[in-house]
Amino acid sequence: MSLIKNILAKFGYQLVRKQKSLETVSKNRAENFPLWLKEAEALGEDVNDYINRNVGNPLELLQKVVFPYLPAEASAVIEVGPGTGRFSRAIMDRIKANPHWKLYLLDHSQWIITFLTVYFEEYDNVYPILNDGLHVPVIDDNSTDLIFSNGVFIELNLSRFYTYCNDSYRVLKPGGHIIFNYIDLEFDQAWEHMKKFSENPRFSFSYFTSNVIDKVFLEKGFRLMNRALVGNSTYVVYQKPVE
């Protein structure tokens, strides 16, 4: 794609992806991101800078939880549930020194995918992909170094863990990692979180213990590498064994 762009540029042309307008795309499953975008635009800010200013920069979390398992020479990363790309930007900066890098952004919201396609349109190596909330589509077997998800598994039921586990094992390279957060009832913070949000009619969180989550991933063949409480949720790292 870059070669085509360079050739067209020599003749004064520019290759532009034809995109749907966000105004015509359903906001279903987009959560609060359309509102945050509207607020950021009213202030003349980048939406991810605006969200970072309000909820914190994700770089510290990535450096603690993800980057130890993501060497700079890694070539392919999947992020499930990227929102407007706060984490995606930092992950991209981590891997883009590799000339063959690819960043796949999976979400089940058409609004999110449309936004990300425009937001990252100058990067041919970023691939926003609409999925069904269950699977990792399109991506080849044994092709991915790392899968990361923040704020998604905390709302999934166990059957969704199972389907993502199976597809993650398929696409990860031997030695690759999957990292995500969930709410673990073995920690007091999780109990307090459940009691607090149980009174909310829009309550949508899910709660498990480490034994339940491990049963799903270890039976598939993953190895447990790390588990750490960060705030109210627990980040867990599983590795696909090297054959």
Coordinates of N, CA and C in Angstrom, one line a residue:
M1 N 0.8 -1.2 0.0 CA 0.0 0.0 0.0 C 0.9 1.3 0.0
S2 N 2.0 1.3 0.8 CA 2.9 2.4 0.8 C 3.5 2.7 -0.5
L3 N 3.8 1.6 -1.2 CA 4.4 1.7 -2.6 C 3.5 2.4 -3.5
I4 N 2.2 2.0 -3.5 CA 1.2 2.6 -4.3 C 1.0 4.0 -4.0
K5 N 1.0 4.4 -2.7 CA 0.8 5.8 -2.3 C 2.0 6.6 -2.9
N6 N 3.2 6.1 -2.8 CA 4.4 6.8 -3.2 C 4.3 7.1 -4.7
I7 N 3.9 6.0 -5.5 CA 3.8 6.2 -6.9 C 2.8 7.2 -7.3
L8 N 1.6 7.2 -6.7 CA 0.6 8.1 -7.0 C 1.0 9.6 -6.6
A9 N 1.8 9.7 -5.5 CA 2.2 11.0 -5.0 C 3.1 11.7 -6.1
K10 N 3.9 10.9 -6.8 CA 4.8 11.4 -7.8 C 4.0 12.1 -8.9
F11 N 2.8 11.7 -9.1 CA 2.0 12.2 -10.2 C 0.9 13.2 -9.7
G12 N 1.1 13.5 -8.4 CA 0.2 14.5 -7.8 C -1.1 14.0 -7.3
Y13 N -1.2 12.7 -7.1 CA -2.5 12.0 -6.7 C -2.3 11.5 -5.2
Q14 N -3.4 11.4 -4.6 CA -3.4 10.8 -3.2 C -4.5 9.7 -3.1
L15 N -4.1 8.6 -2.5 CA -5.0 7.5 -2.3 C -5.7 7.7 -1.0
V16 N -7.1 7.8 -1.1 CA -7.9 8.1 0.1 C -8.9 7.0 0.3
R17 N -9.0 6.4 1.5 CA -10.0 5.4 1.8 C -11.3 6.1 1.9
K18 N -12.3 5.5 1.2 CA -13.7 6.0 1.3 C -14.3 5.5 2.6
Q19 N -14.7 6.4 3.5 CA -15.2 6.0 4.8 C -16.7 6.5 5.0
K20 N -17.3 5.8 5.8 CA -18.7 6.2 6.3 C -18.5 7.4 7.2
S21 N -19.5 8.3 7.2 CA -19.5 9.4 8.2 C -19.9 8.8 9.5
L22 N -19.3 9.3 10.6 CA -19.7 8.8 11.9 C -21.1 9.2 12.2
E23 N -21.6 10.2 11.6 CA -23.0 10.7 11.8 C -24.0 9.7 11.3
T24 N -23.6 8.9 10.3 CA -24.5 7.9 9.7 C -24.3 6.5 10.3
V25 N -23.4 6.3 11.2 CA -23.1 5.0 11.8 C -23.8 4.9 13.1
S26 N -24.4 3.7 13.4 CA -25.0 3.5 14.6 C -24.0 3.5 15.8
K27 N -24.4 4.1 16.9 CA -23.6 4.2 18.1 C -23.8 3.0 19.0
N28 N -24.6 2.0 18.5 CA -24.8 0.8 19.3 C -23.5 0.2 19.7
R29 N -23.3 -0.2 20.9 CA -22.1 -0.8 21.5 C -20.9 0.1 21.6
A30 N -21.0 1.3 21.3 CA -19.9 2.2 21.3 C -19.7 2.8 22.7
E31 N -20.5 2.5 23.7 CA -20.4 2.9 25.0 C -20.3 4.5 25.1
N32 N -19.4 5.0 25.9 CA -19.3 6.5 26.1 C -18.4 7.2 25.1
F33 N -17.9 6.4 24.2 CA -16.9 7.0 23.3 C -17.4 8.1 22.3
P34 N -18.6 8.0 21.8 CA -19.2 9.1 21.0 C -19.3 10.4 21.8
L35 N -19.7 10.3 23.1 CA -19.8 11.5 23.9 C -18.5 12.1 24.2
W36 N -17.5 11.2 24.5 CA -16.1 11.8 24.8 C -15.6 12.5 23.5
L37 N -15.9 11.9 22.3 CA -15.4 12.5 21.1 C -16.0 13.9 20.9
K38 N -17.3 14.0 21.2 CA -18.0 15.2 21.1 C -17.5 16.3 22.0
E39 N -17.2 15.9 23.3 CA -16.7 16.8 24.3 C -15.3 17.2 23.9
A40 N -14.4 16.3 23.4 CA -13.1 16.6 23.0 C -13.1 17.6 21.8
E41 N -13.9 17.4 20.8 CA -14.0 18.2 19.7 C -14.5 19.6 20.1
A42 N -15.3 19.7 21.1 CA -15.8 21.1 21.5 C -14.7 21.9 22.1
L43 N -13.7 21.2 22.7 CA -12.5 21.8 23.3 C -11.3 21.9 22.3
G44 N -11.5 21.4 21.1 CA -10.4 21.4 20.2 C -9.3 20.4 20.5
E45 N -9.6 19.3 21.2 CA -8.6 18.4 21.6 C -8.7 17.1 20.9
D46 N -7.6 16.4 20.8 CA -7.6 15.0 20.4 C -8.4 14.2 21.4
V47 N -9.3 13.3 21.0 CA -10.1 12.6 21.9 C -9.4 11.7 22.9
N48 N -8.3 11.1 22.5 CA -7.5 10.3 23.4 C -6.7 11.1 24.4
D49 N -6.2 12.3 23.9 CA -5.6 13.2 24.9 C -6.6 13.7 25.9
Y50 N -7.8 13.9 25.5 CA -8.9 14.3 26.4 C -9.2 13.3 27.4
I51 N -9.4 12.0 26.9 CA -9.7 10.9 27.9 C -8.5 10.7 28.8
N52 N -7.3 10.8 28.3 CA -6.1 10.6 29.2 C -6.1 11.6 30.3
R53 N -6.5 12.9 29.9 CA -6.5 13.9 30.9 C -7.5 13.7 32.0
N54 N -8.6 13.0 31.7 CA -9.6 12.8 32.6 C -9.5 11.5 33.4
V55 N -8.9 10.4 32.8 CA -8.9 9.1 33.5 C -7.5 8.6 33.7
G56 N -6.5 9.3 33.1 CA -5.1 8.9 33.2 C -4.5 8.3 32.0
N57 N -3.2 8.5 31.9 CA -2.4 8.0 30.7 C -2.2 6.5 30.9
P58 N -2.5 5.7 29.8 CA -2.4 4.2 30.0 C -0.9 3.7 29.9
L59 N 0.0 4.6 29.6 CA 1.4 4.1 29.4 C 2.0 3.4 30.6
E60 N 1.7 4.0 31.8 CA 2.2 3.4 33.0 C 1.7 1.9 33.2
L61 N 0.5 1.7 32.9 CA -0.1 0.4 33.0 C 0.5 -0.6 31.9
L62 N 0.7 -0.1 30.7 CA 1.3 -0.9 29.7 C 2.7 -1.3 30.0
Q63 N 3.5 -0.3 30.6 CA 4.9 -0.6 30.9 C 5.0 -1.6 32.0
K64 N 4.0 -1.6 32.9 CA 4.0 -2.6 34.0 C 3.5 -3.9 33.6
V65 N 2.4 -4.0 32.9 CA 1.7 -5.2 32.6 C 2.0 -5.9 31.3
V66 N 2.1 -5.0 30.2 CA 2.2 -5.6 28.9 C 3.6 -5.6 28.3
F67 N 4.3 -4.5 28.3 CA 5.5 -4.3 27.6 C 6.6 -5.4 28.0
P68 N 6.6 -5.9 29.3 CA 7.6 -6.9 29.6 C 7.4 -8.2 28.7
Y69 N 6.2 -8.3 28.1 CA 6.0 -9.5 27.3 C 5.9 -9.1 25.8
L70 N 6.3 -7.8 25.5 CA 6.2 -7.3 24.1 C 7.5 -6.7 23.7
P71 N 8.4 -7.5 23.3 CA 9.7 -7.0 22.8 C 9.5 -6.0 21.6
A72 N 10.4 -5.1 21.5 CA 10.3 -4.1 20.5 C 10.3 -4.7 19.1
E73 N 10.9 -5.9 19.0 CA 11.0 -6.6 17.6 C 9.8 -7.3 17.3
A74 N 8.8 -7.3 18.2 CA 7.5 -8.0 17.9 C 6.9 -7.4 16.6
S75 N 6.2 -8.3 15.9 CA 5.7 -7.8 14.6 C 4.2 -7.7 14.5
A76 N 3.5 -8.4 15.3 CA 2.0 -8.4 15.2 C 1.3 -8.4 16.6
V77 N 0.4 -7.5 16.8 CA -0.3 -7.4 18.1 C -1.8 -7.2 17.7
I78 N -2.6 -7.8 18.6 CA -4.1 -7.7 18.5 C -4.5 -7.0 19.7
E79 N -5.3 -5.9 19.6 CA -6.0 -5.3 20.8 C -7.5 -5.6 20.6
V80 N -8.1 -6.2 21.6 CA -9.6 -6.4 21.6 C -10.2 -5.3 22.4
G81 N -11.2 -4.6 21.8 CA -11.9 -3.6 22.5 C -11.1 -2.3 22.7
P82 N -10.5 -1.7 21.6 CA -9.6 -0.6 21.7 C -10.2 0.7 22.0
G83 N -11.6 0.8 21.9 CA -12.2 2.2 22.1 C -11.7 3.1 21.0
T84 N -11.3 4.3 21.4 CA -10.8 5.3 20.4 C -9.3 5.2 20.2
G85 N -8.6 4.2 20.8 CA -7.2 4.0 20.5 C -6.2 4.5 21.5
R86 N -6.7 4.7 22.8 CA -5.7 5.3 23.8 C -4.5 4.3 23.9
F87 N -4.8 3.1 24.2 CA -3.8 2.1 24.4 C -3.1 1.8 23.0
S88 N -3.9 1.8 22.0 CA -3.4 1.4 20.6 C -2.2 2.3 20.3
R89 N -2.3 3.6 20.5 CA -1.2 4.6 20.2 C 0.1 4.2 20.8
A90 N 0.0 3.8 22.1 CA 1.3 3.5 22.8 C 1.8 2.1 22.4
I91 N 0.9 1.2 22.1 CA 1.4 -0.1 21.6 C 2.0 0.1 20.2
M92 N 1.4 0.9 19.4 CA 2.0 1.2 18.0 C 3.4 1.7 18.2
D93 N 3.6 2.7 19.1 CA 4.9 3.3 19.3 C 5.9 2.3 19.7
R94 N 5.4 1.3 20.4 CA 6.3 0.2 20.9 C 6.9 -0.7 19.8
I95 N 6.0 -1.0 18.8 CA 6.4 -2.0 17.8 C 6.7 -1.4 16.5
K96 N 6.5 -0.2 16.2 CA 6.6 0.3 14.8 C 8.1 0.5 14.3
A97 N 9.1 0.2 15.2 CA 10.4 0.2 14.7 C 10.7 -1.1 13.8
N98 N 9.8 -2.1 14.1 CA 9.9 -3.3 13.2 C 9.3 -2.9 11.9
P99 N 10.0 -3.1 10.8 CA 9.4 -2.7 9.5 C 8.2 -3.5 9.0
H100 N 8.0 -4.6 9.7 CA 6.9 -5.5 9.4 C 5.8 -5.5 10.4
W101 N 5.7 -4.5 11.2 CA 4.7 -4.4 12.3 C 3.3 -4.4 11.8
K102 N 2.4 -5.0 12.6 CA 1.0 -4.9 12.3 C 0.2 -4.8 13.6
L103 N -0.8 -3.9 13.6 CA -1.6 -3.8 14.8 C -3.1 -4.0 14.4
Y104 N -3.7 -5.0 14.9 CA -5.1 -5.3 14.6 C -6.0 -4.8 15.7
L105 N -7.0 -4.1 15.4 CA -7.9 -3.5 16.4 C -9.2 -4.1 16.2
L106 N -9.7 -4.9 17.2 CA -10.9 -5.7 17.0 C -12.0 -5.1 17.9
D107 N -13.2 -4.8 17.4 CA -14.3 -4.4 18.2 C -15.6 -4.8 17.5
H108 N -16.7 -4.9 18.4 CA -18.0 -5.3 17.8 C -18.9 -4.1 17.6
S109 N -18.3 -2.9 17.7 CA -19.1 -1.7 17.4 C -18.7 -1.1 16.0
Q110 N -19.6 -1.0 15.1 CA -19.3 -0.4 13.8 C -18.9 1.1 14.0
W111 N -19.4 1.8 15.0 CA -19.0 3.2 15.2 C -17.5 3.2 15.6
I112 N -17.1 2.3 16.5 CA -15.7 2.3 16.9 C -14.8 2.0 15.7
I113 N -15.1 1.0 14.9 CA -14.3 0.6 13.8 C -14.2 1.7 12.8
T114 N -15.3 2.4 12.5 CA -15.3 3.5 11.6 C -14.5 4.7 12.1
F115 N -14.6 5.0 13.4 CA -13.7 6.0 14.0 C -12.3 5.6 13.8
L116 N -11.9 4.4 14.2 CA -10.5 4.0 14.2 C -9.9 4.0 12.8
T117 N -10.7 3.6 11.8 CA -10.2 3.6 10.4 C -9.8 5.0 10.0
V118 N -10.6 6.0 10.4 CA -10.2 7.4 10.1 C -9.1 7.9 11.0
Y119 N -9.1 7.6 12.2 CA -8.1 8.1 13.2 C -6.7 7.6 12.8
F120 N -6.6 6.3 12.4 CA -5.3 5.8 12.0 C -5.1 5.6 10.5
E121 N -5.8 6.5 9.7 CA -5.8 6.3 8.3 C -4.4 6.5 7.7
E122 N -3.5 7.2 8.3 CA -2.2 7.4 7.7 C -1.3 6.2 8.0
Y123 N -1.7 5.2 8.8 CA -0.9 4.1 9.1 C -1.5 2.8 8.3
D124 N -0.7 2.4 7.3 CA -1.2 1.2 6.6 C -1.1 -0.1 7.4
N125 N -0.4 0.0 8.5 CA -0.1 -1.3 9.3 C -1.2 -1.4 10.4
V126 N -2.1 -0.5 10.5 CA -3.2 -0.6 11.5 C -4.4 -1.1 10.9
Y127 N -5.0 -2.1 11.4 CA -6.1 -2.8 10.8 C -7.3 -2.9 11.7
P128 N -8.2 -1.9 11.7 CA -9.5 -2.0 12.5 C -10.4 -3.1 11.9
I129 N -10.9 -4.0 12.7 CA -11.6 -5.1 12.2 C -12.9 -5.3 13.0
L130 N -14.0 -5.3 12.4 CA -15.3 -5.5 13.1 C -15.4 -7.0 13.4
N131 N -15.7 -7.4 14.7 CA -15.9 -8.8 15.0 C -17.3 -9.0 15.6
D132 N -17.6 -10.2 16.0 CA -18.9 -10.5 16.6 C -18.9 -10.5 18.1
G133 N -17.9 -10.0 18.7 CA -17.8 -10.1 20.2 C -17.5 -11.4 20.7
L134 N -17.1 -12.3 19.9 CA -16.8 -13.7 20.2 C -15.5 -14.2 19.7
H135 N -15.1 -13.8 18.5 CA -14.0 -14.5 17.8 C -13.0 -13.5 17.4
V136 N -11.9 -14.0 16.9 CA -10.8 -13.2 16.3 C -10.8 -13.6 14.8
P137 N -11.5 -12.8 14.0 CA -11.6 -13.1 12.6 C -10.4 -12.8 11.7
V138 N -10.4 -13.3 10.5 CA -9.5 -12.9 9.5 C -8.0 -13.3 9.7
I139 N -7.6 -13.1 10.9 CA -6.1 -13.2 11.2 C -5.7 -14.7 11.1
D140 N -4.5 -14.9 10.5 CA -3.9 -16.2 10.3 C -3.5 -16.9 11.5
D141 N -3.5 -18.2 11.5 CA -3.0 -19.1 12.6 C -1.5 -18.8 12.8
N142 N -1.1 -18.9 14.1 CA 0.3 -18.8 14.5 C 1.0 -17.5 13.9
S143 N 0.3 -16.4 14.0 CA 0.8 -15.2 13.3 C 1.0 -14.0 14.2
T144 N 0.6 -14.1 15.5 CA 0.5 -12.9 16.4 C 1.4 -13.1 17.6
D145 N 2.1 -12.0 17.9 CA 3.0 -12.1 19.1 C 2.2 -11.9 20.4
L146 N 1.2 -11.0 20.4 CA 0.6 -10.7 21.7 C -0.9 -10.2 21.4
I147 N -1.8 -10.6 22.3 CA -3.1 -10.2 22.3 C -3.4 -9.4 23.6
F148 N -3.9 -8.2 23.5 CA -4.2 -7.4 24.8 C -5.6 -6.9 24.7
S149 N -6.2 -6.9 25.9 CA -7.5 -6.4 26.1 C -7.7 -5.7 27.4
N150 N -8.1 -4.5 27.4 CA -8.4 -3.8 28.7 C -9.8 -3.4 28.8
G151 N -10.5 -3.7 29.9 CA -11.9 -3.3 30.1 C -12.9 -4.1 29.3
V152 N -12.6 -5.2 28.7 CA -13.5 -6.0 28.0 C -14.0 -7.2 28.7
F153 N -13.0 -8.0 29.2 CA -13.3 -9.3 29.9 C -14.0 -9.0 31.2
I154 N -14.0 -7.8 31.8 CA -14.7 -7.5 33.0 C -16.2 -7.5 32.9
E155 N -16.6 -7.6 31.6 CA -18.1 -7.6 31.3 C -18.5 -8.8 30.6
L156 N -17.6 -9.8 30.4 CA -18.0 -11.0 29.6 C -18.5 -12.1 30.5
N157 N -19.4 -12.9 30.0 CA -19.7 -14.1 30.7 C -18.7 -15.2 30.3
L158 N -18.7 -16.3 31.0 CA -17.7 -17.3 30.9 C -17.6 -17.9 29.5
S159 N -18.7 -18.1 28.9 CA -18.7 -18.7 27.5 C -17.9 -17.8 26.6
R160 N -17.9 -16.5 26.8 CA -17.1 -15.6 25.9 C -15.6 -15.7 26.2
F161 N -15.3 -15.9 27.5 CA -13.9 -16.2 27.8 C -13.4 -17.4 27.0
Y162 N -14.3 -18.4 26.9 CA -14.0 -19.7 26.3 C -13.8 -19.5 24.8
T163 N -14.6 -18.8 24.1 CA -14.5 -18.6 22.7 C -13.3 -17.8 22.3
Y164 N -13.0 -16.7 23.1 CA -11.8 -15.9 22.9 C -10.6 -16.7 23.2
C165 N -10.6 -17.5 24.2 CA -9.5 -18.4 24.5 C -9.1 -19.3 23.3
N166 N -10.1 -19.9 22.8 CA -9.9 -20.8 21.6 C -9.3 -20.1 20.4
D167 N -9.9 -19.0 20.1 CA -9.4 -18.2 18.9 C -8.0 -17.6 19.2
S168 N -7.8 -17.2 20.4 CA -6.5 -16.6 20.8 C -5.4 -17.7 20.6
Y169 N -5.7 -18.9 21.1 CA -4.7 -19.9 21.0 C -4.4 -20.2 19.5
R170 N -5.4 -20.1 18.7 CA -5.2 -20.3 17.2 C -4.3 -19.3 16.6
V171 N -4.5 -18.0 16.9 CA -3.7 -17.0 16.1 C -2.4 -16.7 16.7
L172 N -2.2 -17.0 18.0 CA -0.9 -16.7 18.7 C 0.2 -17.5 18.1
K173 N 1.4 -16.9 18.0 CA 2.6 -17.7 17.7 C 3.0 -18.6 18.9
P174 N 3.6 -19.7 18.8 CA 4.2 -20.4 19.9 C 5.1 -19.4 20.7
G175 N 4.9 -19.3 22.0 CA 5.6 -18.3 22.8 C 4.9 -17.0 22.9
G176 N 3.8 -16.8 22.2 CA 3.0 -15.6 22.3 C 2.2 -15.5 23.5
H177 N 1.7 -14.3 23.8 CA 1.0 -14.1 25.1 C -0.4 -13.4 24.9
I178 N -1.3 -13.7 25.7 CA -2.6 -13.0 25.8 C -2.7 -12.4 27.2
I179 N -3.0 -11.1 27.3 CA -3.1 -10.4 28.5 C -4.4 -9.6 28.6
F180 N -5.1 -9.8 29.7 CA -6.4 -9.1 29.8 C -6.7 -8.9 31.3
N181 N -7.7 -8.1 31.6 CA -8.1 -7.9 33.0 C -9.5 -8.4 33.2
Y182 N -9.7 -8.9 34.4 CA -11.0 -9.4 34.8 C -11.2 -9.0 36.3
I183 N -12.4 -9.2 36.9 CA -12.6 -8.9 38.3 C -12.6 -10.2 39.1
D184 N -11.6 -10.3 40.0 CA -11.3 -11.5 40.7 C -11.8 -11.5 42.1
L185 N -12.8 -12.3 42.4 CA -13.5 -12.3 43.7 C -12.6 -12.7 44.9
E186 N -11.4 -13.2 44.6 CA -10.4 -13.5 45.6 C -9.8 -12.3 46.3
F187 N -10.1 -11.2 45.7 CA -9.5 -9.9 46.3 C -10.7 -9.1 46.9
D188 N -10.4 -8.5 48.0 CA -11.5 -7.7 48.7 C -12.0 -6.6 47.8
Q189 N -11.1 -6.0 47.0 CA -11.5 -4.9 46.1 C -12.6 -5.3 45.2
A190 N -12.6 -6.6 44.8 CA -13.6 -7.1 43.9 C -14.9 -7.2 44.6
W191 N -14.9 -7.7 45.8 CA -16.2 -7.8 46.6 C -16.8 -6.4 46.8
E192 N -16.0 -5.5 47.1 CA -16.5 -4.1 47.3 C -17.0 -3.5 46.0
H193 N -16.4 -3.8 45.0 CA -16.8 -3.4 43.6 C -18.2 -4.0 43.3
M194 N -18.3 -5.3 43.6 CA -19.6 -5.9 43.3 C -20.7 -5.4 44.1
K195 N -20.5 -5.1 45.4 CA -21.5 -4.6 46.3 C -21.9 -3.2 45.9
K196 N -21.0 -2.4 45.4 CA -21.2 -1.0 45.0 C -22.1 -1.0 43.8
F197 N -21.7 -1.8 42.8 CA -22.4 -1.7 41.5 C -23.6 -2.6 41.4
S198 N -23.9 -3.4 42.3 CA -25.1 -4.3 42.3 C -26.3 -3.5 42.4
E199 N -26.3 -2.2 42.9 CA -27.4 -1.4 43.1 C -27.7 -0.6 41.8
N200 N -26.8 -0.7 40.8 CA -26.9 0.1 39.6 C -27.8 -0.7 38.6
P201 N -28.9 -0.1 38.1 CA -29.7 -0.9 37.2 C -29.0 -1.2 35.8
R202 N -27.9 -0.5 35.5 CA -27.2 -0.7 34.3 C -26.0 -1.6 34.6
F203 N -26.0 -2.2 35.7 CA -24.9 -3.1 36.2 C -24.6 -4.2 35.1
S204 N -23.3 -4.3 34.7 CA -23.0 -5.2 33.6 C -21.7 -5.9 33.8
F205 N -21.1 -5.8 35.0 CA -19.8 -6.5 35.3 C -20.0 -7.9 35.6
S206 N -18.9 -8.7 35.4 CA -18.9 -10.1 35.7 C -17.8 -10.4 36.7
Y207 N -17.9 -11.4 37.5 CA -17.0 -11.7 38.6 C -16.7 -13.2 38.6
F208 N -15.4 -13.5 38.7 CA -14.9 -14.8 38.7 C -13.8 -15.0 39.8
T209 N -13.3 -16.2 40.0 CA -12.1 -16.4 40.7 C -11.0 -16.9 39.8
S210 N -9.8 -16.9 40.3 CA -8.6 -17.2 39.4 C -8.8 -18.7 39.0
N211 N -9.3 -19.6 39.9 CA -9.4 -21.0 39.5 C -10.3 -21.2 38.3
V212 N -11.4 -20.4 38.2 CA -12.3 -20.5 37.1 C -11.6 -20.1 35.8
I213 N -11.0 -18.9 35.8 CA -10.3 -18.4 34.6 C -9.2 -19.3 34.2
D214 N -8.4 -19.8 35.2 CA -7.3 -20.7 34.8 C -7.8 -22.0 34.2
K215 N -8.9 -22.5 34.7 CA -9.5 -23.7 34.1 C -9.7 -23.6 32.6
V216 N -10.3 -22.4 32.2 CA -10.5 -22.2 30.8 C -9.3 -22.2 30.0
F217 N -8.3 -21.4 30.4 CA -7.1 -21.2 29.6 C -6.0 -22.3 29.8
L218 N -5.9 -22.9 31.0 CA -4.9 -23.9 31.1 C -5.3 -25.2 30.5
E219 N -6.6 -25.5 30.5 CA -7.1 -26.7 29.8 C -6.9 -26.6 28.3
K220 N -6.9 -25.4 27.7 CA -6.6 -25.2 26.3 C -5.2 -25.5 26.0
G221 N -4.3 -25.3 27.0 CA -2.9 -25.5 26.7 C -2.0 -24.3 27.1
F222 N -2.6 -23.2 27.5 CA -1.9 -22.0 27.9 C -1.1 -22.3 29.2
R223 N -0.1 -21.5 29.4 CA 0.7 -21.5 30.7 C 0.4 -20.2 31.4
L224 N 0.2 -20.2 32.7 CA 0.0 -19.0 33.4 C 1.4 -18.4 33.7
M225 N 1.6 -17.1 33.3 CA 2.8 -16.4 33.5 C 2.8 -15.4 34.6
N226 N 1.7 -14.7 34.8 CA 1.6 -13.7 35.8 C 0.2 -13.3 36.1
R227 N -0.1 -12.9 37.3 CA -1.4 -12.3 37.7 C -1.2 -11.2 38.7
A228 N -1.8 -10.0 38.5 CA -1.5 -8.9 39.3 C -2.7 -8.1 39.5
L229 N -3.0 -7.7 40.7 CA -4.2 -6.8 41.0 C -3.7 -5.3 40.7
V230 N -4.5 -4.7 39.9 CA -4.3 -3.3 39.6 C -5.6 -2.5 39.7
G231 N -5.7 -1.7 40.8 CA -7.0 -1.1 41.1 C -8.0 -2.1 41.5
N232 N -9.2 -2.2 40.8 CA -10.2 -3.1 41.2 C -10.2 -4.4 40.4
S233 N -9.4 -4.4 39.4 CA -9.3 -5.6 38.5 C -8.0 -6.3 38.5
T234 N -8.0 -7.5 38.0 CA -6.8 -8.3 38.0 C -6.3 -8.5 36.5
Y235 N -5.1 -8.3 36.3 CA -4.5 -8.5 35.0 C -3.8 -9.9 35.0
V236 N -4.1 -10.7 34.0 CA -3.5 -12.0 33.9 C -2.8 -12.2 32.6
V237 N -1.7 -12.9 32.6 CA -0.9 -13.2 31.4 C -0.8 -14.7 31.2
Y238 N -1.2 -15.1 30.0 CA -1.0 -16.5 29.7 C -0.2 -16.6 28.4
Q239 N 0.6 -17.7 28.3 CA 1.5 -17.9 27.2 C 1.2 -19.2 26.5
K240 N 1.1 -19.1 25.1 CA 1.0 -20.3 24.3 C 2.4 -21.0 24.3
P241 N 2.5 -22.2 24.7 CA 3.8 -22.8 24.8 C 4.6 -22.9 23.5
V242 N 5.9 -22.9 23.6 CA 6.8 -23.0 22.4 C 6.8 -24.5 22.1
E243 N 6.5 -24.9 20.9 CA 6.5 -26.3 20.6 C 7.9 -26.9 20.4

